[in-house]
Structures are given as C-alpha cells and as structure tokens.
Amino acid sequence: MSGRSRLTGKTRDETLIEMSRNSLCDEDNNGFPHDTEDYPQPDPSEVDKHQQSKDSVFFRDGKRRIDFILSYVDDRDGERKQERRKEYEANLQKAGLELETEDQSESDDGKTYYVKIHTPWDVLATYADVLKIKVPFKANDIPAHKDIPMNWLFTPFRLPNHIMNPEPDYFTSPFNKEKIDFFLIDDKETFFPPSVRNRIVYYILARCAYHKEDSDDKNKKGIKRLLNNGTYGAAFPLHDSRYWKASRDPNSESERFSLYKHWARFFSFFKEQPLNLIRKYYGEKIGIYFAWLGFYTEMLFFAAVVGLICFLYGLFTFDDNIWSKEICSEEIGGNIIMCPLCDKTCGYWKLNSTCNSSWQSHMFDNVGTVFFAIFMGIWVTLFLEFWKRRQARLEYEWDLVDFEEEQQQLQLRPEYEIKCTSRRLNPVTQEMEPYFPVKSQCARTFLSGATVIFWISLIIACIIGVIAYRLAVYAAFASIMKDSPTNNIQMVGSLITPQLATSVTASCINFVIIMILNVMYERVAIWITDMEIPKTHLEYENKLTVKMFLFQFVNYYSSCFYVAFFKGKFVGRPGDYIYMFGWSKLRNEECDPGGCLIELTTQLVIVMAGKQVWGNIQEALVPWLLNWWGSRKARSHPESLYSRWEQDHDLQNFSHLGLFYEYLEMVIQFGFITLFVASFPLAPLLALLNNIIEVRVDAWKFTTQFRRPVAAKAHSIGAWQEILNGVAVFSVVTNAFIVAFTSDMIPRLVYMYAYSPGNDLSMKGYINNSLSVFNISGFSDENRPDDGESPEWFNSSVITTCRYRDYRYPPGHEKQYTHTMQFWHILAAKLAFIIIMEHVVFMVKFFVAWMIPDVPAEVKARVKRERYLIQEYLHNYEVENLKIQLSHRNDDCSSNPVDYPDISRREVLSECL
C-alpha cells in the first residue's frame, strides 16, 4: 500500500486526499502517477492527433474520462502566472486529481495549453460522501401512475421514453464511503454521471490553494481568482459530443446531441421538454429553471385564451358603444367645443376629433375587462399553487428533499472564506468557521442600501424627465397638427393625433432609457453584492436578486404607473390649472375624453414587446455572432485537428449569473401580464407567443452556443418564488385601481343606474353629462391660446364657453366650478369597487391556496417510504456486517475461546443508525 493514496477526514482548508511520496506526480510524466499500472503512460511524441477522435472526452489512454478543462496562454512576461500554475496544479495532484497537458503545439491556434483533469474513484467517493450526494441503493418498487384517460390525445406531444427517462427509477440515499457495498454500483467509472463529476471537480478547484506550503498568504486559493488575474483563461467541463452529430466513440453518451435533436430545435416547440435528461446533463439548477419556464408557459395558455375572448368581446360589441357614437357624431361630438389642452400653443378643438381613440379604447375598456382582471387574480394563485406541487414532485424525483440545509452548511463561497479572517465556534457543528464582524457587515449593508436608493432616485429623475418631454412636446405636436397635416398620410394619417404621437415617442424614449440604465445598474448591483460578502452562493443570489428586481421594477413599471395612476388625475380646471412642480410653465397632462386607458395600453405594448424582441436578439444573435467570429480560423482545418476541448473553448462562457438573467426576464414579463393586465387583455397572449420561442431559444443557446456549465443543485427557484408571490398580491390592488380610476367603467355604471334619463338604463347623454362647462372669458393671458393657434372655424364672438372632462358646477351657479354631488357619488363607487374586488379576489385566492396542498399526497408517501427503506436497509446491512465480523473473530480465535459480552438489540440498532 506504500504507492497508494490514503484517505483523510479533513474538510476545512486542508486536502481530503493525502498522497504518499511514491504516488506524487511530476511534470515530466504529464500528470500521471508513477505507480498507475492500470493506465500505461503513452509517449506524447507518439500520439498522432489525426488518429484521435475529435469528439474524444478521454485522456490519451482512452480510459480516463476528462472531467474538467483548464486553458491558458503562456505569456512571455508571465513568470508569476507560471509559478501560480505550477503550485496550483501540484496542489491539485496532491488532492488526488490526475492531470494531462496538451502542449500549445497541439492546439489549433498554436498558443493555448489545455490541462485535462480526471477524478479517480477514491476522490469521487470521498467528496460524494462530504457533499452528501444521493445515489441509488434500491430499485423503486412503488407502482407507476395509472394511465391518464384519453392519453392517446397527447401522443403527438410526447418524446421517446429513453429521452424522457434516461435513467431507471431508484430509491436513493446519501453516499457513504464506508458502506460502499450498500449501494447499487455496477461500474465505478460510470456510477457518478459527468454532471456530478464536474460538480465535484469544481468544488475542489474552488478551494485548492496556489501558494506554497510555507507561504504566509493563505488567501491565495480558488480557480475563480486565477481566472480573474489571468493565470488561466478558461475553466469548464466538456460537452460529450457535437450538437448536430452523435459521437463516434461508443463510450461517450452523446446526450448533447439528443438534447439538440429532441429539445433545442424550434420545430419541436409543441413537444414536451425532456426534463430528466436536462437535469442529468446540466444539473438540477438549470433543470428546475426549464421546468418552471415550461410550466409557466403552459399556464399562460389558459390566461391567453380568456384574454383573447375578452378582447374579441370588446371588438364585437362596437355597435353597443353608445358613448363613442356620441363622440363621433357631428350633431353631438361635432358641436362640443373643448378647452385647450396646453397653454398658449394649443387651440380649441372639437370632441369628434378623438373619435378613433374612443373606438380603440372600447376594445380594452369594457365589461370584459373587469371580468378578466378578477380572473387573472385567481389565475395567478392557481399558477403559484400548482407550481409548488410540481416543484415538490421534482424535489423528490431529483433527490433534492432536505437539500437547503446541505447547501447552507457545506457550500460556503470561497470569497467569504478568504475575506473572513475571524473564526468562531459553530454551536451546531462544533467546528471553527469563518466569521464576519457585525459592525463591518452593518457598514457594508448601509452603503449598499444607500447605493440602491441613489440609483432608484436616478430612475425616477429620468421618468420625470420623460414626463417633462411629454408636456413640452405635446404642445409642439398640437400646434403642428392643428390643421390636420397628417391626413395626407395614407392609411394611418387620420389615426395620428397629438396625444398618440406624444405617447408613442415618449414610450420609445423611455424604453431606450430603460435599456441604458439596465446595463449601468447591472454592474453596480454586482459590485455592491460582492462588497457585502455573502456567506453562501444561495445568499449571494438572493441578495443580488432583490437588488436587481427592485431596480428593474422601478425601471420598467414606473412609466406605466405614471400613466395609470397620475396622468390626468391632478390637472386642476380651466382658469386654475396645476403645473409640474408648481412653478414650471409645464401644465400637467390631461386624459383624452376617451380615457387614459388607451395610453396605458400603448405604453405597455411598446415596453413589453420591445423588451421581449430585444431580449431574444441579445440571447440568440449576439452569442452566435461571437462564436462565429471566434471559430473562423478553425473552420478551415480538418476535423481531426479540432479537438473536443478546442471546440468548447471557442464557445461562450456561461457565467454563474446566467440563470439569474433568465429568471429576471421572465419575472419582469410576469409583472407586465399581472400588474396591468386590466388595461391590455392581450398581454398574456403576447407573453405566450414569446415564451414558446423563449424555451427553444434558451435550449438552443445552452446546447449550441455556450460551454457546458458546471452542474449545480437547487431545490427551488429560490428568492423568485417570494417575488412572484409579492407581485401576485400587488397585482390585485393595481388592477382594482386601474378599473376604478384609469378606465371609465365606474363613471359609466353610476350614470346608467343613477343619472340616465328615463327608466331604460341607457347610456344616451353620457358624454354631455361627463363634461363640465367653462366660460372662455375666465382664461388668463397665460392660459389663453395665442392668436392663430385656434382653428379657422373658431369664432370667439359666437363661442363663449368650452367643455372639459370633470364633474363641476357651471359658471353662474352659486357653487360654480366646485365638484358636483355626482363627482362624490362616482368617487364613493370607485372606492367601494376597489374594496369589494380586492376582498372577493383575496378570499378566492386564500381559499384556493388552502384547498390545494403544496406537496401531493403521493410524493409524501414516496418520501416516507424512502426514509423507511433507508433505515431498514441500513439496519440489515449493519447487522449482516456485524455477523460477518463476529464469525471471522470466532474462526481466528477458535484455539483460544474468548467470552463476548451480550449485545442487546437496542445497542445494535443504536450503533447501526
């Protein structure tokens, strides 16, 4: 045993494998142990790269699998980097990893070295024990699900069973190196799948030091720091084949090819996702993202169908829209003279000039809108509750039950371990652990909070700037369009109004500002999160998630909140207008007589659709162009010269925040379709179409454009779950306020039931009733239109009054220009509607959440059975081992009998369990 490794039990700042002197590796031997008889060392000069398959994922001996690749370029002035690499690779070998280096002369560009890493069985077993990786110990004996009625209808959407379920179903237990024969191990080389192997290797790489043993600088450790300082150029696990063709090597699984064939192609958009294969190849963290995205897309189908029905209802009830007919009528709308919408440069105008916007508004502002707002409040609850059930099922099937505690205790961030110089005793583990002083942590948190507030204030300042643009530009558009010059534009000329032109241009400018601020704040958020030095990877992601979502929430939604809840609400009245900041010459915007809802719809469509289109371009086109440019030289070489590691090296790196941005994009979209859905019932349909493309674009991107990510575990979608819950609750409030204060639904209902003439509950006369009267002579010089701004038909000697949108007493009344009783009735009705809608929706939400258990009964039963079997099998295993040991002792001591003490059953059980 002198030439073999000795396992140790150390887990803190020390290696888990201690190699004896005879087994140490040297550079002359290309990273192979001297005593490795199973793997004879070939001479590098005799290796003909032309004879090696380009898809090889093994060392030159063709037996040891490549679990990880490190690449670097040896700079002329890189003596310090060379020293770091030498120490780091030596320490990796001491930790038990086996290395093999491809010389730069063998690489495609003639400059890059590739260090191939293989993890032998002893190292895998030791770290699988440390990380408590679950492995099979018994085949699952619970009967499969019963056949679903009419299951044949879903056949076109199914994938082959070997793709959907690439592995048999087993009961699993955390790996224990001391009980190796307890588990179902057929072949040690394939027992741990590549995703688990590369996860273990990265765990070692992230904690291995690159300083000498006698060095005082103990902080020099981790592959991340070596990548940041340029010692290594890249570190990544290998794909197992080309994506468009299966590997010629029979020992390679070619799972990448299967994923591309059955998942990543767009024409498979109607097929189910092979989630088990995704999880096996990429790890649980990426698998659960695609599971959530697929489930979200499925649920969007129901919301999209109902939203489309509500939109069609508004489209087909045009003939019942009496108020729009009154606006468009020459007898009514053509004879109503409206007051100027801005000072000086805006003239008087006729109500029928807003005919088109009134018809457009009816498509979204109707009785169906109220129904859809209530429906979406219930839909979002069903979505979140059913996702919890789906997530619980995945947790069990993917061995993620009780994973959070493991994540918190075992996977400290290397940066935290490095920067925390203090140590304290953990009362749970009774071990010394890194500790960050409370005072320093509070100071960093305060600085982080101040930075977030500053950037949110910057966003609000930009939104105020856009509002000022709207106020200033509206006056210019109104002056230019007073004689309707856009009517000369074919098809759409008559649809362009000053309000529409202002809204569209402001929305586009706002979208550009949003994109610019996103790029800037992304770097700031990462910087301040790094500064806080979170303890675990989970804590790091949660803190970054909260910061980024808070910023994105304000960035994307603030303009929609302005249009929905502020525009047209604080305008004053003719003769007593309210101005921006009180002292500026910019008069607050008024809503169109058709309401502000159509403007909210315009804002929502531009920002939401623009974000989705831009996001898909960024996700798909940019990586493709970068990869195309990066591999342009390699395309001229024969296939046999372009090895597997070189192919993957030319792909884009998938950062540890890659999934973060995917989640963020979808959660922002979720906010659009829930917070403002009352203004645009087609929002879920747009989101559904986008997500059908998004699933395949993400799959194509992962499979073809990115290096294989390091596998990581995650038992849920993390902090995004709480964010979705918060958005769901907030959406009920926002939609209730939109229906009450942004749409004209409540004023119309109050008029129909309380103020309409006669007993037929008609809407006739609503427009005249909803407009108040102002005496033109009451305008001051600051408000009165300049000469020549009013249209030619306006005659000041004949027309003495104008109308405006409000409920006030007319001039000459003893309470002139004060609010009428109808105004207070409408306000009371709006508040009552908000209270009733919120209570109804929240009661239904809580009832539905109570009715649907978070964990299916079947999953609970499986978890209990698995735990029972673990205890039973471990007990039997230990008892059998004890019998064997006792029989061996009896055989050895048969000549000299020894009296053994009685061992009670309780003591045996206690020892075993």
PDB file of N, CA, C and O in Angstrom, residues 25-46:
ATOM      1  N   CYS A  25       2.854  13.138  -8.457  1.00  0.00           N
ATOM      2  CA  CYS A  25       3.037  13.269  -9.888  1.00  0.00           C
ATOM      3  C   CYS A  25       4.070  14.343 -10.178  1.00  0.00           C
ATOM      4  O   CYS A  25       4.247  15.271  -9.417  1.00  0.00           O
ATOM      5  N   ASP A  26       4.762  14.223 -11.271  1.00  0.00           N
ATOM      6  CA  ASP A  26       5.678  15.268 -11.679  1.00  0.00           C
ATOM      7  C   ASP A  26       5.363  15.699 -13.095  1.00  0.00           C
ATOM      8  O   ASP A  26       4.614  15.066 -13.806  1.00  0.00           O
ATOM      9  N   GLU A  27       5.930  16.819 -13.494  1.00  0.00           N
ATOM     10  CA  GLU A  27       5.610  17.394 -14.795  1.00  0.00           C
ATOM     11  C   GLU A  27       6.172  16.552 -15.935  1.00  0.00           C
ATOM     12  O   GLU A  27       5.622  16.542 -17.033  1.00  0.00           O
ATOM     13  N   ASP A  28       7.252  15.830 -15.693  1.00  0.00           N
ATOM     14  CA  ASP A  28       7.839  15.023 -16.753  1.00  0.00           C
ATOM     15  C   ASP A  28       6.948  13.857 -17.133  1.00  0.00           C
ATOM     16  O   ASP A  28       7.088  13.273 -18.194  1.00  0.00           O
ATOM     17  N   ASN A  29       6.030  13.525 -16.250  1.00  0.00           N
ATOM     18  CA  ASN A  29       5.174  12.375 -16.505  1.00  0.00           C
ATOM     19  C   ASN A  29       3.780  12.789 -16.953  1.00  0.00           C
ATOM     20  O   ASN A  29       2.852  11.999 -16.926  1.00  0.00           O
ATOM     21  N   ASN A  30       3.598  14.077 -17.300  1.00  0.00           N
ATOM     22  CA  ASN A  30       2.327  14.580 -17.826  1.00  0.00           C
ATOM     23  C   ASN A  30       1.156  14.359 -16.875  1.00  0.00           C
ATOM     24  O   ASN A  30       0.045  14.118 -17.284  1.00  0.00           O
ATOM     25  N   GLY A  31       1.430  14.446 -15.608  1.00  0.00           N
ATOM     26  CA  GLY A  31       0.332  14.382 -14.648  1.00  0.00           C
ATOM     27  C   GLY A  31      -0.112  12.984 -14.295  1.00  0.00           C
ATOM     28  O   GLY A  31      -1.165  12.806 -13.713  1.00  0.00           O
ATOM     29  N   PHE A  32       0.629  11.934 -14.633  1.00  0.00           N
ATOM     30  CA  PHE A  32       0.239  10.571 -14.286  1.00  0.00           C
ATOM     31  C   PHE A  32       1.022  10.090 -13.073  1.00  0.00           C
ATOM     32  O   PHE A  32       2.230  10.329 -12.963  1.00  0.00           O
ATOM     33  N   PRO A  33       0.396   9.375 -12.158  1.00  0.00           N
ATOM     34  CA  PRO A  33       1.129   8.784 -11.046  1.00  0.00           C
ATOM     35  C   PRO A  33       2.111   7.745 -11.558  1.00  0.00           C
ATOM     36  O   PRO A  33       1.835   7.007 -12.496  1.00  0.00           O
ATOM     37  N   HIS A  34       3.282   7.669 -10.899  1.00  0.00           N
ATOM     38  CA  HIS A  34       4.297   6.699 -11.317  1.00  0.00           C
ATOM     39  C   HIS A  34       3.802   5.262 -11.163  1.00  0.00           C
ATOM     40  O   HIS A  34       4.201   4.384 -11.912  1.00  0.00           O
ATOM     41  N   ASP A  35       2.919   5.044 -10.188  1.00  0.00           N
ATOM     42  CA  ASP A  35       2.542   3.667  -9.897  1.00  0.00           C
ATOM     43  C   ASP A  35       1.235   3.265 -10.542  1.00  0.00           C
ATOM     44  O   ASP A  35       0.653   2.257 -10.199  1.00  0.00           O
ATOM     45  N   THR A  36       0.723   4.056 -11.460  1.00  0.00           N
ATOM     46  CA  THR A  36      -0.568   3.751 -12.079  1.00  0.00           C
ATOM     47  C   THR A  36      -0.393   2.658 -13.124  1.00  0.00           C
ATOM     48  O   THR A  36      -0.049   2.922 -14.269  1.00  0.00           O
ATOM     49  N   GLU A  37      -0.582   1.411 -12.696  1.00  0.00           N
ATOM     50  CA  GLU A  37      -0.397   0.298 -13.605  1.00  0.00           C
ATOM     51  C   GLU A  37      -1.593   0.110 -14.531  1.00  0.00           C
ATOM     52  O   GLU A  37      -1.465  -0.424 -15.630  1.00  0.00           O
ATOM     53  N   ASP A  38      -2.774   0.552 -14.058  1.00  0.00           N
ATOM     54  CA  ASP A  38      -3.972   0.352 -14.870  1.00  0.00           C
ATOM     55  C   ASP A  38      -3.969   1.230 -16.104  1.00  0.00           C
ATOM     56  O   ASP A  38      -4.639   0.942 -17.085  1.00  0.00           O
ATOM     57  N   TYR A  39      -3.270   2.356 -16.061  1.00  0.00           N
ATOM     58  CA  TYR A  39      -3.289   3.305 -17.161  1.00  0.00           C
ATOM     59  C   TYR A  39      -1.857   3.536 -17.642  1.00  0.00           C
ATOM     60  O   TYR A  39      -1.173   4.447 -17.176  1.00  0.00           O
ATOM     61  N   PRO A  40      -1.353   2.741 -18.560  1.00  0.00           N
ATOM     62  CA  PRO A  40       0.018   2.941 -19.034  1.00  0.00           C
ATOM     63  C   PRO A  40       0.175   4.282 -19.701  1.00  0.00           C
ATOM     64  O   PRO A  40      -0.700   4.731 -20.428  1.00  0.00           O
ATOM     65  N   GLN A  41       1.310   4.940 -19.447  1.00  0.00           N
ATOM     66  CA  GLN A  41       1.557   6.285 -19.947  1.00  0.00           C
ATOM     67  C   GLN A  41       2.102   6.257 -21.370  1.00  0.00           C
ATOM     68  O   GLN A  41       3.167   5.705 -21.619  1.00  0.00           O
ATOM     69  N   PRO A  42       1.391   6.836 -22.347  1.00  0.00           N
ATOM     70  CA  PRO A  42       1.925   6.888 -23.695  1.00  0.00           C
ATOM     71  C   PRO A  42       2.938   8.016 -23.820  1.00  0.00           C
ATOM     72  O   PRO A  42       2.923   8.987 -23.079  1.00  0.00           O
ATOM     73  N   ASP A  43       3.801   7.868 -24.778  1.00  0.00           N
ATOM     74  CA  ASP A  43       4.769   8.912 -25.079  1.00  0.00           C
ATOM     75  C   ASP A  43       4.081  10.003 -25.873  1.00  0.00           C
ATOM     76  O   ASP A  43       3.499   9.732 -26.925  1.00  0.00           O
ATOM     77  N   PRO A  44       4.112  11.274 -25.409  1.00  0.00           N
ATOM     78  CA  PRO A  44       3.418  12.333 -26.139  1.00  0.00           C
ATOM     79  C   PRO A  44       3.879  12.457 -27.578  1.00  0.00           C
ATOM     80  O   PRO A  44       3.105  12.807 -28.460  1.00  0.00           O
ATOM     81  N   SER A  45       5.154  12.184 -27.838  1.00  0.00           N
ATOM     82  CA  SER A  45       5.643  12.325 -29.206  1.00  0.00           C
ATOM     83  C   SER A  45       5.056  11.287 -30.139  1.00  0.00           C
ATOM     84  O   SER A  45       5.056  11.444 -31.354  1.00  0.00           O
ATOM     85  N   GLU A  46       4.545  10.171 -29.558  1.00  0.00           N
ATOM     86  CA  GLU A  46       3.999   9.124 -30.396  1.00  0.00           C
ATOM     87  C   GLU A  46       2.508   9.281 -30.628  1.00  0.00           C
ATOM     88  O   GLU A  46       1.913   8.525 -31.385  1.00  0.00           O
TER      89      GLU A  46
END
